[in-house]
GROMACS .gro file of C-alpha atoms in nm:
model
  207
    1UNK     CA    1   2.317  -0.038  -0.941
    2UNK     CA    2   2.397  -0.299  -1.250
    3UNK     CA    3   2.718  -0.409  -1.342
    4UNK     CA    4   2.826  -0.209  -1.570
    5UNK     CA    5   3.067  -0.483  -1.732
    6UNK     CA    6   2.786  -0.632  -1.893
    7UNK     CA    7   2.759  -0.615  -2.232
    8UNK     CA    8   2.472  -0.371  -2.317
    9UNK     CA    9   2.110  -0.445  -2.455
   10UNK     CA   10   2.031  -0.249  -2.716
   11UNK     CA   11   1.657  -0.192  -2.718
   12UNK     CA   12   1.663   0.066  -3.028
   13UNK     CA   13   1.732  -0.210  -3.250
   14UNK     CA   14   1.374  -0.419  -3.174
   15UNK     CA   15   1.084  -0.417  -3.434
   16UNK     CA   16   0.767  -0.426  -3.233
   17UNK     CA   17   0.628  -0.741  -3.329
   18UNK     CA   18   0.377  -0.800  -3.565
   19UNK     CA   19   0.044  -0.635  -3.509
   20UNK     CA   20   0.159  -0.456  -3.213
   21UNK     CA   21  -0.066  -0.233  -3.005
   22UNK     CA   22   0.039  -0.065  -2.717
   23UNK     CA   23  -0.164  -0.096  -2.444
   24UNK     CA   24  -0.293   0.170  -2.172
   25UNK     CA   25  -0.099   0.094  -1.862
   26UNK     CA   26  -0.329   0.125  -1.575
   27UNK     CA   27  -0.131   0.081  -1.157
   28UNK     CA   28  -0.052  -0.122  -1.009
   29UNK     CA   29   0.036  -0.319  -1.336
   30UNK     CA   30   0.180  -0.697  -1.312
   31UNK     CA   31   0.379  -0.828  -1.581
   32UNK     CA   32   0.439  -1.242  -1.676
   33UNK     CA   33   0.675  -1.333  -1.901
   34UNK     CA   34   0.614  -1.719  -2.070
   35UNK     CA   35   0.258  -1.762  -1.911
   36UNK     CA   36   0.192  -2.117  -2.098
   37UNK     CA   37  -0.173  -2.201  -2.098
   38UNK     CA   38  -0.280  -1.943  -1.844
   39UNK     CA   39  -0.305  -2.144  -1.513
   40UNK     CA   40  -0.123  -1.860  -1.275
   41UNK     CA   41  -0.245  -1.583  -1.523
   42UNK     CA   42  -0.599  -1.619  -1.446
   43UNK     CA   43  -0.607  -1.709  -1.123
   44UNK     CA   44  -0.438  -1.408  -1.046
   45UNK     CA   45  -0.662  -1.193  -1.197
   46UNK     CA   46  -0.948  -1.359  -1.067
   47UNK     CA   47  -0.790  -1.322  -0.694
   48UNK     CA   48  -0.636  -0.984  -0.723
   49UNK     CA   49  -0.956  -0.746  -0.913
   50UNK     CA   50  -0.781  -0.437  -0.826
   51UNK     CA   51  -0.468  -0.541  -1.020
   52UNK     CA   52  -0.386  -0.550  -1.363
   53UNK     CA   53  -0.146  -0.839  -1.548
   54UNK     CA   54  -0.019  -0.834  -1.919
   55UNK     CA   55   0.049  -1.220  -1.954
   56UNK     CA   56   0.242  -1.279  -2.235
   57UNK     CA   57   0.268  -1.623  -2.396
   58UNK     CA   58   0.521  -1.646  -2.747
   59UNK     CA   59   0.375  -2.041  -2.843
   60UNK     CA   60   0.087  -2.015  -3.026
   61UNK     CA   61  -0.129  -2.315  -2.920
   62UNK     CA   62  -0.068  -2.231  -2.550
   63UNK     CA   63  -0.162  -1.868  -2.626
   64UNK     CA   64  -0.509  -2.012  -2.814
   65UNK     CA   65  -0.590  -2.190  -2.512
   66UNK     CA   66  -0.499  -1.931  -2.263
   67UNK     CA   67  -0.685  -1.681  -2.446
   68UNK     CA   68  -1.012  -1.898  -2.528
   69UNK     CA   69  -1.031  -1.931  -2.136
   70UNK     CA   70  -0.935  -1.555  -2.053
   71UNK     CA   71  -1.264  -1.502  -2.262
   72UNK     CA   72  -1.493  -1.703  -2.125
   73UNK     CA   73  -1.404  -1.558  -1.762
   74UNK     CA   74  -1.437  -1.232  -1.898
   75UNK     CA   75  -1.167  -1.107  -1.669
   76UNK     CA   76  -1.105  -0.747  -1.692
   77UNK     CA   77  -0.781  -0.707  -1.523
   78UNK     CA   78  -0.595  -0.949  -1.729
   79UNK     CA   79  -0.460  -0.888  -2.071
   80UNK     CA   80  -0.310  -1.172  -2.274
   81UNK     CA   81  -0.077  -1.143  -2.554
   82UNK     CA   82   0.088  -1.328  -2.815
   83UNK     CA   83   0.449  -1.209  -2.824
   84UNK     CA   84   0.781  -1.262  -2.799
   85UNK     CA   85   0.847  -1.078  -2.461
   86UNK     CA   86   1.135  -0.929  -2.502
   87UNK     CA   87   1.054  -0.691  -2.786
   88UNK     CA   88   0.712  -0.617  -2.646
   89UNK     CA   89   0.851  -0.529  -2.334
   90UNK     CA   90   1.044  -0.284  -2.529
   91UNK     CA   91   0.802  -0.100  -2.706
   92UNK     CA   92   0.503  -0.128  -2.490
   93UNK     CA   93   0.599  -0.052  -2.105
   94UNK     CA   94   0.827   0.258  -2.014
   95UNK     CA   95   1.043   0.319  -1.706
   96UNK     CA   96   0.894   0.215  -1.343
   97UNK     CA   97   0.536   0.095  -1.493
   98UNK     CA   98   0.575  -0.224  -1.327
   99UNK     CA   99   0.457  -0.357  -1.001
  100UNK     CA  100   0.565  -0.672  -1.009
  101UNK     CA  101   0.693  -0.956  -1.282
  102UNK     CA  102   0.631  -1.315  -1.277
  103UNK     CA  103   0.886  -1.543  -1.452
  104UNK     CA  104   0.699  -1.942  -1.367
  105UNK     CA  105   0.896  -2.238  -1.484
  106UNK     CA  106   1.024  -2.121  -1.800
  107UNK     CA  107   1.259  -2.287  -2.088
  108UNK     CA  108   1.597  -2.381  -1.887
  109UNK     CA  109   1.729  -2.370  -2.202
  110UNK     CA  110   2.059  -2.625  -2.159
  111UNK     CA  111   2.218  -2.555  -2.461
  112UNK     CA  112   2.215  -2.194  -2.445
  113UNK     CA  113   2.286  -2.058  -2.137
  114UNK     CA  114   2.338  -1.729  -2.230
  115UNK     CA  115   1.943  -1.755  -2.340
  116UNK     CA  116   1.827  -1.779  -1.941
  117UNK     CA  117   1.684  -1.496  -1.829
  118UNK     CA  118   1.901  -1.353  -1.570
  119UNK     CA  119   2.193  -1.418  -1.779
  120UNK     CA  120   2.068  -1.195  -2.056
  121UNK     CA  121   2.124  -0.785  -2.119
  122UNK     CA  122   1.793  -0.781  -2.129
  123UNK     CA  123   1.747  -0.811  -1.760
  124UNK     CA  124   1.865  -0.487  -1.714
  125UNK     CA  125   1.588  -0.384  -1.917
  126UNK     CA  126   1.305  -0.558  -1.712
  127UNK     CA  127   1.506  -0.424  -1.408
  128UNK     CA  128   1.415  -0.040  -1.563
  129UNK     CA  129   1.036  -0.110  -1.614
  130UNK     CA  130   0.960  -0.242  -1.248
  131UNK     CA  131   0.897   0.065  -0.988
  132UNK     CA  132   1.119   0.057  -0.697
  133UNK     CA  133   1.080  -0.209  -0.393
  134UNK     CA  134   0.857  -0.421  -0.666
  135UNK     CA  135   0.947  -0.794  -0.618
  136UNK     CA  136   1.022  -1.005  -0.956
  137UNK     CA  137   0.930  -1.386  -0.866
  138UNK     CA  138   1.124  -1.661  -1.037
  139UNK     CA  139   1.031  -2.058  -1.052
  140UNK     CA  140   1.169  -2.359  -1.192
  141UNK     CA  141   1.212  -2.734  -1.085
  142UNK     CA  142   1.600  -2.742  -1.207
  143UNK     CA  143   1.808  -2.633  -0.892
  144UNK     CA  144   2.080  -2.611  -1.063
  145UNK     CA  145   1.899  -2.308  -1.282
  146UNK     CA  146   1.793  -2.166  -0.924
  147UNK     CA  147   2.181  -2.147  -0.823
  148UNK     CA  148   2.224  -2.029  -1.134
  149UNK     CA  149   2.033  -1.753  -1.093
  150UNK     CA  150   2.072  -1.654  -0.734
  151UNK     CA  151   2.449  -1.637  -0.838
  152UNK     CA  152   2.364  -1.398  -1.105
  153UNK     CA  153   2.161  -1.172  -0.938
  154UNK     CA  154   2.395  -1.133  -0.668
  155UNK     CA  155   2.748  -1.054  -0.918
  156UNK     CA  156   2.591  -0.911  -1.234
  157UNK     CA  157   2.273  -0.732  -1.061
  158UNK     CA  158   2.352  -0.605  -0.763
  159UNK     CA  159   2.061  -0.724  -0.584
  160UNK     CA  160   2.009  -0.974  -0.297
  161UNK     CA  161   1.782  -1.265  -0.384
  162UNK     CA  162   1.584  -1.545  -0.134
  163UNK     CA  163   1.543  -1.864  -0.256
  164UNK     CA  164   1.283  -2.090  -0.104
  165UNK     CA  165   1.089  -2.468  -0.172
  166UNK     CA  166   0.785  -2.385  -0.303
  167UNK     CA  167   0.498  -2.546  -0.103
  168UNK     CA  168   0.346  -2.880  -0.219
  169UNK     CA  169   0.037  -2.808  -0.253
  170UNK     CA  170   0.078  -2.445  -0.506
  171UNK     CA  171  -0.105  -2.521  -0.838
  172UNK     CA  172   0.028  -2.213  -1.023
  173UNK     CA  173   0.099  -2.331  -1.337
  174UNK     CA  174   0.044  -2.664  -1.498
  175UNK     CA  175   0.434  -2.753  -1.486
  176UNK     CA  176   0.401  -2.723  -1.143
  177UNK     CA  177   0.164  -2.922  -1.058
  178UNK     CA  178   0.298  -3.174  -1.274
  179UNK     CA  179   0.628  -3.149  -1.066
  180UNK     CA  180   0.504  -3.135  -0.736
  181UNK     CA  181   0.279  -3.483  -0.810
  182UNK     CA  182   0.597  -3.664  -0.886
  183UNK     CA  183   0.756  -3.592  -0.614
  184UNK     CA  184   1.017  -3.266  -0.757
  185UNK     CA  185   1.095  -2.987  -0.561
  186UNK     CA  186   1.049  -2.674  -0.683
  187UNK     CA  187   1.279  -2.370  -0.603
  188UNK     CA  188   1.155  -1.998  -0.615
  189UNK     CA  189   1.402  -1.679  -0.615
  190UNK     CA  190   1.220  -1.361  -0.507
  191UNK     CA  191   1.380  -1.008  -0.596
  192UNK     CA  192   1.352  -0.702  -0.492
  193UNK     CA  193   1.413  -0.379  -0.632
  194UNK     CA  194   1.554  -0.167  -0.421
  195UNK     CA  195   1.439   0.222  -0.368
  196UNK     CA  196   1.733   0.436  -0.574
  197UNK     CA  197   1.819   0.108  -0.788
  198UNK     CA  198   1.981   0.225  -1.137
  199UNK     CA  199   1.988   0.100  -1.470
  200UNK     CA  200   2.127   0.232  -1.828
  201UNK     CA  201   1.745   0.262  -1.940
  202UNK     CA  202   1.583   0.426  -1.616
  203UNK     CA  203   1.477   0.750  -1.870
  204UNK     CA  204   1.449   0.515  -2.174
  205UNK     CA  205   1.112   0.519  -2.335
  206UNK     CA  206   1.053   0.387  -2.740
  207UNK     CA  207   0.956   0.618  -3.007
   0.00000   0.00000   0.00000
């Protein structure tokens, strides 16, 4: 169960972003939040036909490219959107309708910590759309953001995280790669949600 000391998200006060259509969830459904120029995106959906990943991307050159590629491909299972993910989230995915969520590498942010992901009220949110004993997957090359995290997940969330290197050779996204070839390690954090896990938004669905 969260902590209920944290300060609440309020998801009823989200717009749905501009042009928003919500999509037909189809299982097992993945989620990626900040997918960049589609590296991990696609070959995910290439690798995994009988699963289905929203990949959400907020910049809108990276997005362009991403998508330009996701056509070509003409991948089936993989639906690309230009977003900010946290209202999105909101209005297009409902309670347990995730199967897993991919957070690669994203914006440390080091003037804002409050802006990191597992540090935000939103979390609880993502938290409510992923089924039970779904595993969230977490990467960045700042291990201080890692310990960050694990530390978070463990006092405000309730949940018990594994952090490992990744391997040296992974080419998921095009930070990584970049990271590994200089020589950087790269930290994961894998989470679980347990079966019975509860949130403030486990029967919250938008209107």
């Amino acid at each position: 169960m969260t902590n209920v000391n944290l300060r609440q998200f309020k998801p009823e006060k989200l717009y749905p972003p501009r042009g928003f259509i919500k999509p037909v969830i189809k299982q097992p459904q993945y989620l990626e939040i900040g997918a960049g120029r589609g590296k991990h995106a696609l070959m995910f959906a290439h690798d995994n036909p009988d699963k289905q990943l929203i990949a959400i991307e907020r910049t809108r050159n990276k997005f362009n490219d991403f998508a330009d590629k996701s056509q070509q491909l003409s991948l089936d299972n993989l639906l690309p959107i230009h977003a900010d993910a946290i209202p999105w989230t909101v209005h297009a995915l409902g309670p347990k309708s995730l199967a897993g969520v991919f957070i690669l590498y994203p914006n440390p942010e080091p003037k804002n910590a409050s802006q990191r992901w597992l540090n935000m009220p939103f979390f609880e949110f993502l938290l409510s759309r992923m089924q039970d004993n779904t595993q969230l997957i977490l990467a960045t090359n700042i291990q201080s953001y890692i310990e960050e995290a694990e530390q978070q997940a463990k006092d405000l969330w309730q949940l018990s995280p594994i952090i490992t290197n990744v391997d040296k050779g992974s080419e998921r996204t095009h930070f990584e790669v970049k990271y590994l070839a200089r020589g950087e390690t790269c930290w994961q954090l894998e989470l679980v949600k347990p079966q019975g896990y509860k949130t403030r938004f486990d029967g919250w669905v938008a209107s």
